[in-house]
Coordinates of C-alpha atoms and ligand atoms in Angstrom, one line a residue:
M1 CA 47.6 42.8 30.7
D2 CA 47.1 44.7 27.3
D3 CA 48.5 41.8 25.3
L4 CA 46.4 39.2 27.1
R5 CA 43.4 41.6 26.7
D6 CA 44.2 42.1 22.7
K7 CA 44.9 38.2 22.4
Y8 CA 41.7 37.0 23.9
L9 CA 39.3 39.6 22.5
G10 CA 41.0 39.0 19.1
L11 CA 40.3 35.1 19.4
I12 CA 36.8 35.7 20.7
S13 CA 35.7 37.9 17.8
D14 CA 37.1 35.2 15.6
A15 CA 35.5 32.3 17.2
A16 CA 33.4 30.3 14.6
D17 CA 30.8 28.5 16.8
E18 CA 30.1 27.9 20.3
A19 CA 32.3 24.9 21.0
A20 CA 35.2 27.3 20.0
L21 CA 34.1 29.8 22.1
E22 CA 33.5 27.7 25.0
D23 CA 37.3 26.6 24.6
L24 CA 38.5 30.1 24.9
R25 CA 36.4 30.5 28.0
V26 CA 38.2 28.0 29.8
Q27 CA 41.7 29.1 28.3
A28 CA 41.1 32.8 29.4
V29 CA 38.9 32.7 32.7
G30 CA 38.3 29.0 33.5
K31 CA 39.7 27.6 37.0
K32 CA 43.2 27.1 35.1
G33 CA 42.8 29.9 32.8
E34 CA 45.5 32.4 31.7
I35 CA 43.7 35.1 33.5
S36 CA 42.7 33.0 36.5
L37 CA 46.3 32.2 37.0
K38 CA 47.4 35.8 37.0
M39 CA 44.8 36.7 39.7
R40 CA 46.6 34.0 41.8
E41 CA 49.6 35.7 41.4
L42 CA 48.0 39.0 43.3
G43 CA 48.8 37.2 46.8
K44 CA 52.5 37.5 46.2
M45 CA 52.7 41.2 45.4
T46 CA 53.2 44.0 47.8
P47 CA 49.9 45.9 48.8
E48 CA 50.8 48.8 46.6
E49 CA 51.3 46.7 43.3
R50 CA 48.0 44.5 44.4
Q51 CA 45.9 48.0 44.8
V52 CA 46.9 48.5 41.0
A53 CA 46.7 45.2 39.7
G54 CA 43.7 43.4 41.4
P55 CA 41.1 46.1 40.1
A56 CA 42.9 46.0 36.5
L57 CA 42.5 42.2 36.6
N58 CA 39.1 42.1 37.9
A59 CA 38.3 44.6 34.9
L60 CA 40.0 42.4 32.4
K61 CA 38.2 39.5 33.5
D62 CA 34.8 41.3 33.3
E63 CA 35.5 42.7 30.0
I64 CA 36.4 39.1 28.7
N65 CA 33.3 37.7 30.2
S66 CA 31.4 40.3 28.5
A67 CA 33.0 39.7 25.1
L68 CA 32.2 36.0 25.6
S69 CA 28.6 36.7 26.1
A70 CA 28.1 39.1 23.5
K71 CA 29.8 36.7 21.0
K72 CA 27.7 33.9 22.3
A73 CA 24.6 35.8 21.5
A74 CA 25.8 36.9 18.2
L75 CA 26.5 33.2 17.3
E76 CA 23.0 32.2 18.4
D77 CA 21.5 35.1 16.3
V78 CA 23.3 33.9 13.3
A79 CA 22.0 30.2 13.8
L80 CA 18.4 31.5 14.3
D81 CA 19.0 33.8 11.2
E82 CA 20.0 30.8 9.1
R83 CA 17.1 28.4 10.5
L84 CA 14.6 31.2 9.8
R85 CA 15.8 31.6 6.3
G86 CA 15.4 28.0 5.7
E87 CA 11.7 27.7 7.3
W88 CA 10.9 31.0 5.8
L89 CA 6.7 31.1 4.8
D90 CA 5.0 33.8 3.1
V91 CA 1.7 33.4 4.7
T92 CA 0.7 36.4 2.7
L93 CA 0.4 34.2 -0.6
P94 CA -2.7 33.3 -2.2
G95 CA -3.7 29.5 -1.5
R96 CA -2.6 27.0 -4.1
A97 CA -5.3 25.4 -6.2
R98 CA -6.2 22.0 -4.9
R99 CA -4.2 19.1 -6.4
Q100 CA -5.3 15.9 -4.0
G101 CA -4.7 12.7 -5.1
T102 CA -7.6 10.4 -6.0
I103 CA -8.4 6.8 -5.2
H104 CA -7.8 4.5 -8.1
P105 CA -10.9 2.7 -9.3
I106 CA -9.5 -0.8 -8.6
S107 CA -8.8 0.3 -5.1
Q108 CA -12.3 1.8 -4.7
V109 CA -13.9 -1.3 -6.3
T110 CA -11.9 -3.8 -4.2
E111 CA -13.1 -1.6 -1.2
E112 CA -16.7 -1.9 -2.4
V113 CA -16.4 -5.6 -2.9
T114 CA -14.9 -6.3 0.4
A115 CA -17.6 -4.4 2.3
I116 CA -20.4 -6.3 0.6
F117 CA -18.6 -9.7 1.2
A118 CA -17.8 -8.6 4.6
D119 CA -21.3 -8.0 5.5
M120 CA -22.0 -11.6 4.5
G121 CA -19.6 -12.9 7.0
F122 CA -16.4 -13.4 4.5
S123 CA -12.9 -12.3 5.7
V124 CA -10.2 -11.2 3.6
A125 CA -7.5 -13.6 3.0
E126 CA -4.0 -12.9 1.1
G127 CA -1.3 -15.0 -0.7
P128 CA 1.9 -14.0 -2.7
Q129 CA 2.0 -13.0 -6.1
I130 CA 5.0 -15.5 -6.9
D131 CA 3.7 -18.8 -6.2
S132 CA 4.9 -22.4 -6.7
D133 CA 3.6 -24.7 -9.4
W134 CA 2.0 -26.7 -6.8
Y135 CA -0.2 -23.9 -5.3
N136 CA -0.9 -22.3 -8.7
F137 CA -1.7 -25.5 -10.4
D138 CA -1.2 -28.9 -9.2
A139 CA -3.0 -28.6 -5.6
L140 CA -6.1 -27.0 -8.1
N141 CA -6.3 -30.3 -9.8
I142 CA -4.5 -28.8 -12.9
P143 CA -1.9 -31.6 -13.6
G144 CA 1.2 -30.7 -16.0
H145 CA -0.5 -32.0 -19.2
H146 CA -3.7 -29.9 -18.5
P147 CA -4.6 -27.8 -21.1
A148 CA -5.4 -25.1 -19.1
R149 CA -1.9 -24.7 -18.1
A150 CA -1.3 -23.6 -21.6
E151 CA -4.6 -21.3 -21.7
M152 CA -3.2 -19.3 -18.7
D153 CA -0.3 -17.7 -20.6
T154 CA 1.8 -18.4 -17.4
F155 CA 4.8 -16.3 -16.6
Y156 CA 7.5 -18.6 -15.3
M157 CA 10.4 -17.4 -12.9
H158 CA 14.0 -18.5 -13.8
R159 CA 15.8 -21.1 -11.7
A160 CA 19.5 -21.2 -11.1
D161 CA 21.3 -22.9 -13.6
G162 CA 21.2 -26.8 -12.7
D163 CA 18.1 -26.4 -10.5
N164 CA 15.9 -28.8 -11.9
R165 CA 12.9 -28.1 -9.6
P166 CA 9.7 -26.8 -11.4
P167 CA 9.9 -23.1 -11.5
H168 CA 7.8 -20.8 -9.6
V169 CA 5.2 -18.9 -11.4
L170 CA 3.5 -15.4 -11.4
R171 CA 0.2 -16.7 -10.2
T172 CA -2.2 -16.8 -12.9
H173 CA -5.2 -16.4 -10.8
T174 CA -6.2 -15.8 -7.0
S175 CA -7.4 -19.6 -6.7
P176 CA -4.2 -20.9 -4.9
V177 CA -5.3 -18.6 -2.1
Q178 CA -8.1 -20.9 -1.5
I179 CA -5.5 -23.8 -1.1
R180 CA -3.3 -21.8 1.4
S181 CA -6.2 -20.7 3.6
M182 CA -7.7 -24.0 3.7
E183 CA -4.1 -25.2 4.9
A184 CA -4.0 -22.6 7.5
N185 CA -7.6 -22.6 9.0
G186 CA -9.0 -25.8 7.6
A187 CA -12.9 -25.8 7.7
P188 CA -15.7 -24.4 7.9
I189 CA -14.3 -21.2 6.3
R190 CA -15.7 -18.5 4.3
I191 CA -13.0 -16.3 2.6
I192 CA -12.6 -13.7 -0.1
A193 CA -9.0 -13.2 -1.7
P194 CA -8.8 -9.8 -3.9
G195 CA -5.2 -9.5 -5.4
R196 CA -3.0 -9.1 -8.5
V197 CA -2.9 -11.8 -11.0
Y198 CA -0.7 -12.2 -14.2
R199 CA -1.0 -13.6 -17.7
A200 CA 0.9 -12.8 -20.9
D201 CA -1.7 -11.1 -22.9
Y202 CA -2.3 -7.6 -23.7
D203 CA -5.2 -5.7 -25.8
Q204 CA -8.1 -3.6 -25.0
T205 CA -9.5 -6.0 -22.4
H206 CA -6.3 -7.8 -21.1
T207 CA -3.3 -6.5 -19.4
P208 CA -0.5 -8.9 -18.2
M209 CA -1.4 -7.8 -14.8
F210 CA -4.9 -7.5 -13.9
H211 CA -7.0 -8.1 -10.4
Q212 CA -9.2 -10.8 -9.3
V213 CA -11.3 -11.6 -6.3
E214 CA -11.6 -15.3 -5.3
G215 CA -14.2 -16.5 -3.0
L216 CA -14.5 -19.8 -0.9
A217 CA -16.9 -20.9 1.4
L218 CA -17.1 -24.4 3.1
D219 CA -19.3 -26.0 5.8
K220 CA -21.1 -29.2 6.2
D221 CA -24.5 -28.4 4.0
I222 CA -23.1 -25.8 1.4
S223 CA -24.8 -26.1 -2.1
M224 CA -25.2 -24.5 -5.3
A225 CA -28.1 -22.8 -4.1
N226 CA -25.9 -20.8 -1.5
L227 CA -23.7 -19.9 -4.4
K228 CA -26.3 -18.7 -6.4
W229 CA -27.8 -16.6 -3.4
V230 CA -24.6 -15.3 -2.5
L231 CA -23.9 -14.0 -5.9
E232 CA -27.3 -12.4 -6.5
E233 CA -26.9 -10.5 -3.5
F234 CA -23.4 -9.5 -4.5
V235 CA -24.5 -8.1 -7.8
K236 CA -27.5 -6.4 -6.3
A237 CA -25.3 -4.5 -4.0
Y238 CA -22.4 -3.7 -6.3
F239 CA -24.3 -2.6 -9.1
E240 CA -26.9 -0.8 -6.7
V241 CA -29.8 -2.0 -8.3
D242 CA -32.7 -3.7 -6.7
D243 CA -33.4 -6.3 -9.0
V244 CA -31.0 -8.4 -11.1
E245 CA -31.3 -11.5 -13.4
L246 CA -28.3 -13.8 -13.0
R247 CA -27.9 -16.9 -15.6
F248 CA -25.7 -19.7 -14.6
R249 CA -24.3 -21.4 -17.6
A250 CA -22.6 -25.1 -17.1
S251 CA -18.9 -24.8 -17.9
H252 CA -16.0 -26.6 -16.6
F253 CA -13.0 -26.0 -14.5
P254 CA -10.5 -28.4 -13.2
F255 CA -11.0 -27.2 -9.5
T256 CA -14.7 -27.2 -9.5
E257 CA -17.2 -29.9 -10.2
P258 CA -20.0 -28.9 -11.3
S259 CA -18.8 -25.5 -12.5
A260 CA -20.8 -22.6 -13.9
E261 CA -19.9 -19.3 -15.5
V262 CA -22.4 -16.6 -14.5
D263 CA -23.6 -13.8 -16.5
I264 CA -25.7 -10.8 -15.7
R265 CA -28.7 -9.6 -17.6
C266 CA -28.0 -6.2 -19.1
S267 CA -28.4 -3.5 -22.0
W268 CA -26.2 -1.4 -24.0
E269 CA -28.3 1.6 -24.9
G270 CA -26.5 4.5 -26.6
G271 CA -23.1 2.8 -25.5
T272 CA -23.8 3.0 -22.0
L273 CA -24.4 -0.5 -19.9
K274 CA -27.4 -0.9 -17.8
V275 CA -27.5 -3.8 -15.5
G276 CA -30.9 -5.8 -14.8
E277 CA -32.5 -4.8 -17.8
G278 CA -32.3 -5.3 -21.6
D279 CA -31.6 -8.5 -23.5
D280 CA -27.9 -9.0 -23.6
W281 CA -25.9 -11.1 -21.1
L282 CA -22.6 -10.2 -19.7
E283 CA -20.1 -13.0 -18.3
I284 CA -18.8 -11.6 -14.7
L285 CA -17.3 -14.8 -13.1
G286 CA -16.5 -18.5 -12.7
S287 CA -17.6 -20.5 -10.1
G288 CA -18.7 -24.1 -8.8
M289 CA -18.8 -26.6 -6.1
V290 CA -15.1 -27.2 -4.8
H291 CA -13.6 -30.4 -6.2
P292 CA -13.2 -33.1 -3.7
K293 CA -9.7 -33.6 -4.9
V294 CA -8.8 -29.9 -4.4
L295 CA -10.2 -30.2 -0.7
E296 CA -7.9 -33.6 -0.1
N297 CA -4.9 -31.6 -1.5
A298 CA -5.4 -28.7 1.1
G299 CA -5.9 -31.2 3.7
V300 CA -9.6 -30.8 4.3
D301 CA -11.8 -34.1 4.5
P302 CA -14.2 -34.1 1.5
N303 CA -16.5 -36.6 3.3
E304 CA -17.2 -33.9 5.8
W305 CA -16.9 -30.7 4.1
Q306 CA -18.4 -29.1 1.0
G307 CA -18.6 -25.8 -0.6
F308 CA -18.7 -23.3 -3.2
A309 CA -15.6 -21.3 -4.9
F310 CA -15.7 -18.3 -7.7
G311 CA -13.3 -15.9 -9.1
M312 CA -14.3 -12.7 -10.5
G313 CA -12.3 -10.3 -12.3
I314 CA -12.2 -7.0 -10.6
D315 CA -11.0 -4.7 -13.5
R316 CA -13.9 -6.1 -15.7
I317 CA -16.5 -5.3 -13.1
A318 CA -15.0 -2.0 -12.3
M319 CA -15.2 -1.0 -16.1
L320 CA -18.9 -2.0 -16.1
K321 CA -20.0 -0.1 -13.2
Y322 CA -18.1 3.1 -14.1
G323 CA -18.1 2.9 -17.7
I324 CA -14.5 2.7 -18.4
P325 CA -14.1 1.3 -21.8
D326 CA -10.4 0.7 -22.1
L327 CA -8.7 -1.8 -19.6
R328 CA -5.2 -0.5 -20.5
A329 CA -5.8 2.8 -19.4
F330 CA -6.3 1.4 -15.7
F331 CA -2.3 1.3 -15.5
D332 CA -1.2 4.2 -17.6
S333 CA -0.7 6.7 -14.6
D334 CA -2.4 9.5 -16.9
L335 CA -3.1 12.1 -14.3
R336 CA -6.2 13.4 -16.4
W337 CA -7.6 9.9 -16.5
L338 CA -6.6 9.2 -12.8
R339 CA -8.5 12.8 -11.7
H340 CA -11.4 12.0 -14.0
Y341 CA -12.1 8.3 -12.8
G342 CA -10.6 8.5 -9.5
F343 CA -12.4 8.6 -6.1
S344 CA -12.4 11.1 -3.0
A345 CA -10.1 9.5 -0.3
L346 CA -12.6 10.5 2.3
D347 CA -15.6 8.5 0.5
V348 CA -14.8 5.1 2.4
P349 CA -17.2 2.5 0.8
T350 CA -19.6 1.2 3.2
L351 CA -23.1 -0.7 2.9
H352 CA -24.8 1.9 5.1
G353 CA -23.1 4.8 3.9
G354 CA -23.3 4.2 0.1
L355 CA -20.6 2.2 -2.2
S356 CA -19.6 4.6 -4.6
G357 CA -20.3 8.1 -3.0
Ligands
DAH401 N1 -9.4 -19.4 -11.4 C1 -10.6 -19.1 -12.7 C2 -9.6 -18.0 -13.4 O1 -8.9 -17.4 -13.2 C3 -11.7 -18.6 -12.2 C4 -12.5 -19.3 -11.2 C5 -13.4 -20.1 -11.8 C6 -12.2 -19.3 -9.9 C7 -14.0 -21.0 -11.0 C8 -13.0 -20.1 -9.0 C9 -14.0 -20.9 -9.6 O2 -12.7 -20.1 -7.7 O3 -14.5 -21.8 -8.7 O4 -10.2 -18.1 -14.6

């Protein structure tokens, strides 16, 4: 009995975890455990032997059971200590200085633009940034030989050797989203499509990736007058001025006829830009009446539907509104710049609550 006792107390004290401890319990005092089997032998003993062996075995069983529960509690304590050490937190430390992230001006301006056009009944459409030659050019009435293709400084994707299909491109403008939206929803339609576009160009006012917002409105009787009104409303709301003068300059785009580039009256006094006054004009977008061929290419009947489209540089209007001089800084990820020009995450732009906080 002493051997049994020493053996099990030793094993229990060495048990590494609760599973090992449970194995020991089964081995010692489980139904077919060593001590339980010994207790069954009591029946074969003489009464005198039993009187000695019975209480001794019971005492042994009790001792093993309490060693098991003591060890179990100790193992649980060790596990808890380890967890507490891992999750330790000194609540008496002073608070850390606030290092909250900010909303990037491009995201902010995209939200502002979206809020303004949403108020005029435009919904937001999206398209892929890697698109086919067809969507980026041909469907927009820019055929293979057209000089606009070269002007776009297009990034072409590689095709596998032997694959002679025209390569996909990184979209050079958001205009292909016009085609995709018309294909998906037909007319009438009223959408804007903000997003990233790509051209191989890099200087103070050009980055190889930049942002545009496309607009498209088709119905039975939409005219240039509607385009003019929508853009005037937009510019007033966006620049947060009561009055603004726009200048529509005749221009040419393959996907619109007639086409116009739009400038706003502004002044540059002391290096800061003021919108709505002064003697300068600043180009902010291209626009026009959607070319019948473009409607046809997208499955919309040009004899039944007509409307306007425009494309505006988001980075450009962000620089203007928030006085950011170098476009390249937008994408440098310089934390000091981001803290300076960034916006609070809690200031969601709305027309009623204020666009820019
Ligand atoms: N896609 C043109 C560009 O990237 C901008 C543009 C001009 C878009 C006229 C239009 C438009 O929708 O009607 O320069």
